[in-house]
Amino acid sequence: MTQPTSVSTHDAEVVGSPDALRELVAVMDRLRSPGGCPWDAEQTHASLVTYLLEETYETIDAIESGDQLALREELGDLLLQVVFHARVAEEDATSPFTIDDVAIGITDKLIRRHPHVFADVNVGGARDVEANWAVLKKEEKSRTSAIDGVPMTMPSLALAAKVLDRSERGGVDVEPLLPPTNSLGPVVVPRGDIDAWGDLFLILVEKARQEGVDAEMALRSSVHRFADRVRAAE
């Protein structure tokens, strides 16, 4: 087991520390250490997944509401999840890492994947940046498939869009979902046929993607509007 971060737990009691992030790390260290909080001490990466998802969705809600104060609070809750997972990882017996390792890793990645900023690569715009990012990412990860690395636990609509986009970017020759006319036409789905319904949803996602529409966000927007109608009807 590795030693806790070099920040003293006493620092957690210093209000208004100039290094707010270090103070947060120190507070988390104290909560997790002997004599701290029993609940925090028994958490694992797996047990924290629910909270990571919950805080992510609450952050999205704050962004969509346009409430800056709420967004600041939710970003703090999300940051806590990162610090919490890093503190748990310090105690791993085989592959420990710290919050500093996390920060160093993402800093190195940002520099490496922005050669047009930190090196001498020239780009013509955002599309070139995205293309370069994809190439560099594929080289770093040594991936053999266009869809390697896609988190299959993503919400279904977002997952569908991601897989469709990756296959297109990877130049994978797959039979198109939509006919050449790019029109859905009359749709008949056999009652109770889960595969047919799934194929229909996938076609709708592809149709939206071709028109530059985020299917996940489009459905969320529609659900929000419907929720408003429900409240009005009540």
mmCIF file of C-alpha atoms in Angstrom, residues 107-224:
data_model
loop_
_atom_site.group_PDB
_atom_site.id
_atom_site.type_symbol
_atom_site.label_atom_id
_atom_site.label_comp_id
_atom_site.label_asym_id
_atom_site.label_seq_id
_atom_site.Cartn_x
_atom_site.Cartn_y
_atom_site.Cartn_z
ATOM 1 C CA THR A 107 -1.675 16.919 -18.885
ATOM 2 C CA ASP A 108 0.711 14.768 -20.918
ATOM 3 C CA LYS A 109 -2.195 13.546 -23.057
ATOM 4 C CA LEU A 110 -3.408 17.072 -23.809
ATOM 5 C CA ILE A 111 0.071 18.170 -24.871
ATOM 6 C CA ARG A 112 0.646 15.019 -26.935
ATOM 7 C CA ARG A 113 -2.691 15.273 -28.732
ATOM 8 C CA HIS A 114 -2.360 18.985 -29.500
ATOM 9 C CA PRO A 115 0.806 19.027 -31.630
ATOM 10 C CA HIS A 116 -0.631 22.016 -33.499
ATOM 11 C CA VAL A 117 -0.313 23.978 -30.236
ATOM 12 C CA PHE A 118 2.714 22.456 -28.521
ATOM 13 C CA ALA A 119 4.678 21.290 -31.592
ATOM 14 C CA ASP A 120 5.047 22.253 -35.251
ATOM 15 C CA VAL A 121 1.986 20.565 -36.790
ATOM 16 C CA ASN A 122 -0.224 22.814 -38.925
ATOM 17 C CA VAL A 123 -4.008 22.451 -39.035
ATOM 18 C CA GLY A 124 -6.650 24.121 -41.141
ATOM 19 C CA GLY A 125 -9.392 24.124 -38.529
ATOM 20 C CA ALA A 126 -11.381 22.121 -36.003
ATOM 21 C CA ARG A 127 -11.938 19.202 -38.409
ATOM 22 C CA ASP A 128 -8.195 18.731 -38.849
ATOM 23 C CA VAL A 129 -7.790 18.786 -35.080
ATOM 24 C CA GLU A 130 -10.402 16.044 -34.694
ATOM 25 C CA ALA A 131 -8.767 13.965 -37.423
ATOM 26 C CA ASN A 132 -5.318 14.286 -35.860
ATOM 27 C CA TRP A 133 -6.737 13.442 -32.430
ATOM 28 C CA ALA A 134 -8.298 10.241 -33.802
ATOM 29 C CA VAL A 135 -5.050 9.164 -35.477
ATOM 30 C CA LEU A 136 -2.952 9.851 -32.387
ATOM 31 C CA LYS A 137 -5.446 8.084 -30.144
ATOM 32 C CA LYS A 138 -5.458 4.994 -32.350
ATOM 33 C CA GLU A 139 -1.653 4.880 -32.347
ATOM 34 C CA GLU A 140 -1.437 5.295 -28.578
ATOM 35 C CA LYS A 141 -4.027 2.636 -27.803
ATOM 36 C CA SER A 142 -2.808 0.141 -30.452
ATOM 37 C CA ARG A 143 -6.420 -0.564 -31.360
ATOM 38 C CA THR A 144 -7.343 -2.968 -34.137
ATOM 39 C CA SER A 145 -11.025 -2.085 -34.505
ATOM 40 C CA ALA A 146 -12.673 1.244 -35.262
ATOM 41 C CA ILE A 147 -14.978 0.734 -32.298
ATOM 42 C CA ASP A 148 -12.364 -0.383 -29.779
ATOM 43 C CA GLY A 149 -12.540 1.812 -26.696
ATOM 44 C CA VAL A 150 -16.196 2.784 -27.092
ATOM 45 C CA PRO A 151 -17.736 2.436 -23.609
ATOM 46 C CA MET A 152 -20.586 0.004 -24.166
ATOM 47 C CA THR A 153 -22.295 1.202 -20.963
ATOM 48 C CA MET A 154 -23.173 4.539 -22.579
ATOM 49 C CA PRO A 155 -26.890 5.407 -22.890
ATOM 50 C CA SER A 156 -28.240 3.530 -25.893
ATOM 51 C CA LEU A 157 -28.877 6.469 -28.222
ATOM 52 C CA ALA A 158 -25.477 8.016 -27.510
ATOM 53 C CA LEU A 159 -23.839 4.595 -27.883
ATOM 54 C CA ALA A 160 -25.522 4.046 -31.246
ATOM 55 C CA ALA A 161 -24.343 7.425 -32.511
ATOM 56 C CA LYS A 162 -20.789 6.793 -31.285
ATOM 57 C CA VAL A 163 -20.519 3.362 -32.942
ATOM 58 C CA LEU A 164 -21.976 4.674 -36.214
ATOM 59 C CA ASP A 165 -19.573 7.621 -36.183
ATOM 60 C CA ARG A 166 -16.543 5.459 -35.366
ATOM 61 C CA SER A 167 -17.337 2.978 -38.139
ATOM 62 C CA GLU A 168 -17.693 5.798 -40.674
ATOM 63 C CA ARG A 169 -14.494 7.536 -39.563
ATOM 64 C CA GLY A 170 -12.670 4.213 -39.683
ATOM 65 C CA GLY A 171 -13.755 3.635 -43.270
ATOM 66 C CA VAL A 172 -15.413 0.329 -42.355
ATOM 67 C CA ASP A 173 -17.489 -1.033 -45.251
ATOM 68 C CA VAL A 174 -20.827 -1.853 -43.627
ATOM 69 C CA GLU A 175 -24.163 -2.155 -45.427
ATOM 70 C CA PRO A 176 -25.928 1.209 -44.992
ATOM 71 C CA LEU A 177 -28.900 1.380 -42.660
ATOM 72 C CA LEU A 178 -30.769 3.862 -44.838
ATOM 73 C CA PRO A 179 -31.699 3.454 -48.527
ATOM 74 C CA PRO A 180 -29.979 5.749 -51.075
ATOM 75 C CA THR A 181 -32.950 8.116 -50.967
ATOM 76 C CA ASN A 182 -32.209 8.739 -47.267
ATOM 77 C CA SER A 183 -35.934 8.465 -46.567
ATOM 78 C CA LEU A 184 -37.552 6.335 -43.922
ATOM 79 C CA GLY A 185 -40.775 5.890 -45.844
ATOM 80 C CA PRO A 186 -43.625 3.897 -44.300
ATOM 81 C CA VAL A 187 -42.359 1.889 -41.341
ATOM 82 C CA VAL A 188 -44.023 -1.331 -40.214
ATOM 83 C CA VAL A 189 -42.669 -3.024 -37.101
ATOM 84 C CA PRO A 190 -44.024 -6.437 -36.080
ATOM 85 C CA ARG A 191 -45.719 -6.264 -32.703
ATOM 86 C CA GLY A 192 -43.385 -7.250 -29.892
ATOM 87 C CA ASP A 193 -40.366 -7.705 -32.201
ATOM 88 C CA ILE A 194 -37.569 -6.277 -30.038
ATOM 89 C CA ASP A 195 -34.934 -6.650 -32.754
ATOM 90 C CA ALA A 196 -37.079 -4.808 -35.301
ATOM 91 C CA TRP A 197 -37.694 -1.980 -32.842
ATOM 92 C CA GLY A 198 -33.984 -1.831 -32.097
ATOM 93 C CA ASP A 199 -33.172 -1.627 -35.810
ATOM 94 C CA LEU A 200 -35.700 1.188 -36.188
ATOM 95 C CA PHE A 201 -34.123 3.168 -33.352
ATOM 96 C CA LEU A 202 -30.682 2.643 -34.903
ATOM 97 C CA ILE A 203 -31.965 3.906 -38.259
ATOM 98 C CA LEU A 204 -33.411 6.996 -36.576
ATOM 99 C CA VAL A 205 -30.083 7.682 -34.857
ATOM 100 C CA GLU A 206 -28.271 7.346 -38.182
ATOM 101 C CA LYS A 207 -30.775 9.656 -39.874
ATOM 102 C CA ALA A 208 -30.264 12.268 -37.142
ATOM 103 C CA ARG A 209 -26.477 11.866 -37.295
ATOM 104 C CA GLN A 210 -26.441 12.424 -41.053
ATOM 105 C CA GLU A 211 -28.281 15.694 -40.487
ATOM 106 C CA GLY A 212 -25.932 16.823 -37.717
ATOM 107 C CA VAL A 213 -28.426 16.219 -34.920
ATOM 108 C CA ASP A 214 -27.440 14.655 -31.585
ATOM 109 C CA ALA A 215 -30.099 11.974 -31.093
ATOM 110 C CA GLU A 216 -29.527 11.754 -27.338
ATOM 111 C CA MET A 217 -29.950 15.502 -26.853
ATOM 112 C CA ALA A 218 -32.901 15.631 -29.242
ATOM 113 C CA LEU A 219 -34.785 12.991 -27.254
ATOM 114 C CA ARG A 220 -33.868 14.649 -23.951
ATOM 115 C CA SER A 221 -35.254 17.933 -25.252
ATOM 116 C CA SER A 222 -38.492 16.264 -26.334
ATOM 117 C CA VAL A 223 -38.871 14.523 -22.983
ATOM 118 C CA HIS A 224 -38.364 17.845 -21.182
#
